[in-house]
Tab-separated table of C-alpha atoms and ligand atoms in Angstrom:
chain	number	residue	atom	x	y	z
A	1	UNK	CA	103.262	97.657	50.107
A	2	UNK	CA	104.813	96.294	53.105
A	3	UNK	CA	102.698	93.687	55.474
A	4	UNK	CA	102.604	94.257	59.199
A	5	UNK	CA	101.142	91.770	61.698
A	6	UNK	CA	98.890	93.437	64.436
A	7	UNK	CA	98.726	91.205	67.522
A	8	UNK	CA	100.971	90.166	70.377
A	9	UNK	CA	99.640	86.891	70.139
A	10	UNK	CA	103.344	84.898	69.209
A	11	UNK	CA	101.331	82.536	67.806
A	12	UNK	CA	99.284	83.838	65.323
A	13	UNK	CA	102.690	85.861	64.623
A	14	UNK	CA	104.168	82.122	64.155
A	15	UNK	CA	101.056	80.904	61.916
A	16	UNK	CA	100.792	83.718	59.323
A	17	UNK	CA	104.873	84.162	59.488
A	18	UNK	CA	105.089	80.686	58.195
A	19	UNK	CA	103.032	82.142	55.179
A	20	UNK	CA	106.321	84.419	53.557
A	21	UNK	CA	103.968	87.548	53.385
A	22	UNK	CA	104.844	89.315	56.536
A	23	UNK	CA	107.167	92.129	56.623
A	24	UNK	CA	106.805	92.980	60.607
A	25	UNK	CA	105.096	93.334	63.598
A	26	UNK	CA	103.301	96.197	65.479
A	27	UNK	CA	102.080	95.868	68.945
A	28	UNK	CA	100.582	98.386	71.527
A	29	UNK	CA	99.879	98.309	75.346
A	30	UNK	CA	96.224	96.595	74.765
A	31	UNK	CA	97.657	94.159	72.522
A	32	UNK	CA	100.268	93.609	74.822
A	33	UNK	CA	97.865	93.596	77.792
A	34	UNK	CA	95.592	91.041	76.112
A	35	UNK	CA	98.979	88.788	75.424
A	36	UNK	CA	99.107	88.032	79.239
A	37	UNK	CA	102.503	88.548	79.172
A	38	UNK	CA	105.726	90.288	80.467
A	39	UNK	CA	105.969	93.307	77.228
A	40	UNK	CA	109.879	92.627	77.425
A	41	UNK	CA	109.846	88.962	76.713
A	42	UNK	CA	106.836	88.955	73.918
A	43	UNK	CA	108.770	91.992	72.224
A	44	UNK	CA	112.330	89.424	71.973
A	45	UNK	CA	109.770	86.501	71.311
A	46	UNK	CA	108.257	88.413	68.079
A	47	UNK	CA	111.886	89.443	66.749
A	48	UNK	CA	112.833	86.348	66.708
A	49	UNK	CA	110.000	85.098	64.885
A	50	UNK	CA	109.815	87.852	62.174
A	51	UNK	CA	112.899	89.132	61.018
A	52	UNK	CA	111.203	92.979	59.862
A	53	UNK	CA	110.460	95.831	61.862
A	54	UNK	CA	108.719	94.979	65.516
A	55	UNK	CA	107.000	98.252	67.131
A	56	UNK	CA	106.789	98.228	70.611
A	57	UNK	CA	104.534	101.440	72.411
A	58	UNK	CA	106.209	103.708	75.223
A	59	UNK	CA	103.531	104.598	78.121
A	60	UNK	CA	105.367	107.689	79.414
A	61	UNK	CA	103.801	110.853	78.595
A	62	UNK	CA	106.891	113.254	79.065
A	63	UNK	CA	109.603	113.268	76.855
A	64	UNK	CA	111.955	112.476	79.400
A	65	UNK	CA	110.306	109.002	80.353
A	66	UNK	CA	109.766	108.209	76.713
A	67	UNK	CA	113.408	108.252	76.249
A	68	UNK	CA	114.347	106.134	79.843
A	69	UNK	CA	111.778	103.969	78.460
A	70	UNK	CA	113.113	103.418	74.380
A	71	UNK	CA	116.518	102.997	75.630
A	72	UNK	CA	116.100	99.404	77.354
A	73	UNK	CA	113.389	98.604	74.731
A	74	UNK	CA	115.242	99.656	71.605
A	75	UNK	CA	118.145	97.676	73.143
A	76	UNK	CA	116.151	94.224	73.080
A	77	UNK	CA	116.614	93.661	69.152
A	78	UNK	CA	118.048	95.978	65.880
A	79	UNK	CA	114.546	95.585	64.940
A	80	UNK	CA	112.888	97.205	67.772
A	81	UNK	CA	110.788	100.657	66.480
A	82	UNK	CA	110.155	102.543	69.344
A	83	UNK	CA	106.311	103.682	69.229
A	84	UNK	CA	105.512	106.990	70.909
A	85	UNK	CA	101.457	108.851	70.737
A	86	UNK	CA	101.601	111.959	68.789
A	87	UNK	CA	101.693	114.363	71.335
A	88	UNK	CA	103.893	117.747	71.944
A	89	UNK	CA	106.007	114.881	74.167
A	90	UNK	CA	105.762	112.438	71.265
A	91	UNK	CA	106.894	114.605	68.926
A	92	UNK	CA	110.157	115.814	71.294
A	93	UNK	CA	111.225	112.162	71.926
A	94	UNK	CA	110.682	111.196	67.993
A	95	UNK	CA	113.030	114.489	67.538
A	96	UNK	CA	115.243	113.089	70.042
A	97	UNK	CA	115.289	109.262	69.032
A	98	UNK	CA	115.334	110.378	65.496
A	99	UNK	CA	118.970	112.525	66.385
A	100	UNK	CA	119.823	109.303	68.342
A	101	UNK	CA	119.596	107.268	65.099
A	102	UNK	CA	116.283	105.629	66.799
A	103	UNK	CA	113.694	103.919	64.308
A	104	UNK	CA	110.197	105.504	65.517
A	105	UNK	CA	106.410	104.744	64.680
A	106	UNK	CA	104.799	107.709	65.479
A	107	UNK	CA	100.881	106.273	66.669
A	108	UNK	CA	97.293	107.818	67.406
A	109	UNK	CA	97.656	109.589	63.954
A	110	UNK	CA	93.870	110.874	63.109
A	111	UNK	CA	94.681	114.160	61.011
A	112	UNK	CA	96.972	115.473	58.043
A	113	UNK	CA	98.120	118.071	60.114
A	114	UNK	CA	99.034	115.612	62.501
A	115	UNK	CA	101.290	113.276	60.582
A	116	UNK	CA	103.269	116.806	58.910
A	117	UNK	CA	104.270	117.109	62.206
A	118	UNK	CA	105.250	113.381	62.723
A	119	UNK	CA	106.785	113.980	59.602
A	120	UNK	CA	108.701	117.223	60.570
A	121	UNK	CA	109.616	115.403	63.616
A	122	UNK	CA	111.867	112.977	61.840
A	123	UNK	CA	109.351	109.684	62.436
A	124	UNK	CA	110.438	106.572	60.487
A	125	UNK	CA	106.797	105.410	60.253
A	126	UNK	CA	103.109	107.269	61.313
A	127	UNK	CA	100.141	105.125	61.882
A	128	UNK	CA	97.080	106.857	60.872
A	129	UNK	CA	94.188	104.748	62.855
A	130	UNK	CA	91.723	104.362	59.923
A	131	UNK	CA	89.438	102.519	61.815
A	132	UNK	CA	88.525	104.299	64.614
A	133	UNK	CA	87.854	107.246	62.332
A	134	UNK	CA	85.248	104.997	60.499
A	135	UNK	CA	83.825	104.452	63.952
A	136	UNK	CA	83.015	107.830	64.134
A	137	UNK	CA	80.931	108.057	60.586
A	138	UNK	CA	84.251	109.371	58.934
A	139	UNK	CA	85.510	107.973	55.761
A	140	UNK	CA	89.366	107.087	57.057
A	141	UNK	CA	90.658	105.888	54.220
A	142	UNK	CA	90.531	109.792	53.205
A	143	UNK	CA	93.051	110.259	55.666
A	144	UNK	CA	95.333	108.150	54.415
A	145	UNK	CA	94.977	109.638	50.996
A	146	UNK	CA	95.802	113.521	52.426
A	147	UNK	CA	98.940	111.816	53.756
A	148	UNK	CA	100.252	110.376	50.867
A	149	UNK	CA	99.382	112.717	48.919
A	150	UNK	CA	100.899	115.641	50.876
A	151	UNK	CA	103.940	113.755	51.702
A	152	UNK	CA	104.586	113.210	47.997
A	153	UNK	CA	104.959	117.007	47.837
A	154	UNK	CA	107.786	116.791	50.189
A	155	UNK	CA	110.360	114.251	48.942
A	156	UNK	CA	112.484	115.214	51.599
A	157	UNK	CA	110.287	113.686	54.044
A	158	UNK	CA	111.361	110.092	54.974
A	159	UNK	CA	108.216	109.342	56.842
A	160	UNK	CA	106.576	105.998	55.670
A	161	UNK	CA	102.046	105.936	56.007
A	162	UNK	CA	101.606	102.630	58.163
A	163	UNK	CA	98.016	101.905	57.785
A	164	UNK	CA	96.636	101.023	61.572
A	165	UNK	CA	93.445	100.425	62.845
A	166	UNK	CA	92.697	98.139	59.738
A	167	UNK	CA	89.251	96.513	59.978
A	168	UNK	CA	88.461	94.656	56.644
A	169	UNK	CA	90.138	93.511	53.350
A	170	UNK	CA	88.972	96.478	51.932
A	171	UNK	CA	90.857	98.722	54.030
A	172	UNK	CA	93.495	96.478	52.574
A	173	UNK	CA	92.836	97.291	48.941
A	174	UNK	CA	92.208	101.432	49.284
A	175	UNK	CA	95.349	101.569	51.038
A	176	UNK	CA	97.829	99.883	48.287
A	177	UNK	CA	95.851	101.946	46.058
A	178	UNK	CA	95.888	105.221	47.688
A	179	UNK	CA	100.097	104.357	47.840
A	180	UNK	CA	100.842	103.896	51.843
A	181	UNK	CA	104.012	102.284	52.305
A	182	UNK	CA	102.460	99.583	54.756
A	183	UNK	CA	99.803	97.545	56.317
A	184	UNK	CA	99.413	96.693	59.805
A	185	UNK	CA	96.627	93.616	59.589
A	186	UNK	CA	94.872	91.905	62.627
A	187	UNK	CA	95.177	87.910	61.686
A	188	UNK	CA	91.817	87.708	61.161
A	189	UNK	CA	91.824	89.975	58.377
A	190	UNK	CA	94.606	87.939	56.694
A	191	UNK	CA	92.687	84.856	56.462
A	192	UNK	CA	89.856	87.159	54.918
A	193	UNK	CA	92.342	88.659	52.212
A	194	UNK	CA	93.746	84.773	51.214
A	195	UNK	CA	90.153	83.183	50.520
A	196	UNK	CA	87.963	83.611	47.903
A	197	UNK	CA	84.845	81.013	47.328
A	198	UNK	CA	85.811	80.535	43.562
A	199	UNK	CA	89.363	79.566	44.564
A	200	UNK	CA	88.457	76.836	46.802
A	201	UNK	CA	85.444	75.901	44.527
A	202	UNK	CA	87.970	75.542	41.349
A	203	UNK	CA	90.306	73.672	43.194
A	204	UNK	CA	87.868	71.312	44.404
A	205	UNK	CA	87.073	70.986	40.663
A	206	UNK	CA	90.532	70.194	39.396
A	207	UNK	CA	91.022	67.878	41.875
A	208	UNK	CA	88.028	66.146	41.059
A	209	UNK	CA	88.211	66.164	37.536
A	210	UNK	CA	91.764	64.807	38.534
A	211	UNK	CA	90.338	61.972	40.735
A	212	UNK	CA	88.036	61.308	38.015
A	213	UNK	CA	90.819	61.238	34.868
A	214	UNK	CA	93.448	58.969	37.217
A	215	UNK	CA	90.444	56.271	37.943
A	216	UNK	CA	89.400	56.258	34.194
A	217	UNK	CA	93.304	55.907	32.918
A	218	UNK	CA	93.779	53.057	35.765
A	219	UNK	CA	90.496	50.893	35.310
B	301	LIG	O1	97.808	99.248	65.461
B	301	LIG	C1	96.738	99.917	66.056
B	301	LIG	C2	95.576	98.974	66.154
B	301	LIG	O2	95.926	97.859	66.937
B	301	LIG	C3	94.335	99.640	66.719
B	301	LIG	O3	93.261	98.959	66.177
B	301	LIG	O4	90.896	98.209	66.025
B	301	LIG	O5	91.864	99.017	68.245
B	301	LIG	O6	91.434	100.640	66.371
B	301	LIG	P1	91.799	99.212	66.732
């Protein structure tokens, strides 16, 4: 399963980079609104930070302006994924981009139904937001499952599940085991997936027992 970073924060991005785990980046408008920043210059920051796949969200809602608006963006780095909502309008610019040999990450996935026709639509990635379906007392995780599942029916589809809207480590763990092709992980939940209390326990007992063997073999 592939990693994904989700912030805009080019620090954290630096941090957890410098770990060898991540595979790319995904922003969206709030992440990129809570950055502070001009959306241009973070999106060239990142990609040249994390050399992987860096989505960065259109805010059009016609066709038409998705396009003016992937053009200057997909033109910042090869890395760029252009990310449009799946809408009708979504799915005619992914159609579009797709023909135009445009990477796409096709977002605000919350059905099965929805990512066929993200699918259908020639999207490189679809992020199903499990979270937010949680919020709502659903299980999302069976989301993710439908999608895999149906899209394994369909070899011919070249749509990869990105995991969004990940809350917790165990979001994490159901979706390598359910088989989505990738991860998009707030910081946060990185640092909860690396620790475990019996790792950092046992290491504090080697290097004790260690401290303890050196002293005895020097004295
Ligand atoms: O990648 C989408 C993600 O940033 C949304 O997460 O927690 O706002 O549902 P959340």
């Amino acid at each position: 399963m592939q990693i994904f970073l989700d912030t805009a924060d080019v620090e954290d991005i630096r941090t957890y980079a410098a770990w060898g785990v991540i595979d790319g980046v995904t922003t969206n408008p709030s992440l990129i609104a809570k950055s502070g920043r001009i959306f241009e210059d973070v999106i060239a920051e990142i990609c040249g930070i994390v050399d992987g796949p860096v989505s960065a969200e259109v805010t059009a809602l016609d066709a038409d302006g998705m396009l003016a608006q992937a053009e200057p963006l997909a033109a910042l780095h090869p890395n760029v994924i252009i990310k449009v909502p799946l809408i009708p309008e979504g799915l005619k610019a992914t159609k579009e981009l797709t023909r135009r040999g445009v990477k796409t990450n096709v977002t605000l996935c919350f059905s099965a139904n929805q990512a066929l026709l993200a699918a259908k639509a020639g999207a490189t990635y679809v992020s199903p937001f499990i979270g937010r379906l949680d919020d709502q007392g659903e299980r999302g995780m069976a989301l993710i499952e439908d999608i895999v599942r149906a899209y394994r029916n369909y070899p011919a589809f070249g749509t990869q599940v990105l995991v969004a809207s990940v809350r917790t480590g165990e979001h994490v763990r159901e979706a390598a085991l359910a088989g989505a092709h990738v991860a998009t992980i707030p910081p946060a939940i990185l640092d909860e997936m690396v620790r475990h209390d019996l790792t950092d326990s046992g290491l504090a007992a080697f290097l004790a027992d260690w401290k303890n063997a050196r002293t005895a073999a020097d004295s």
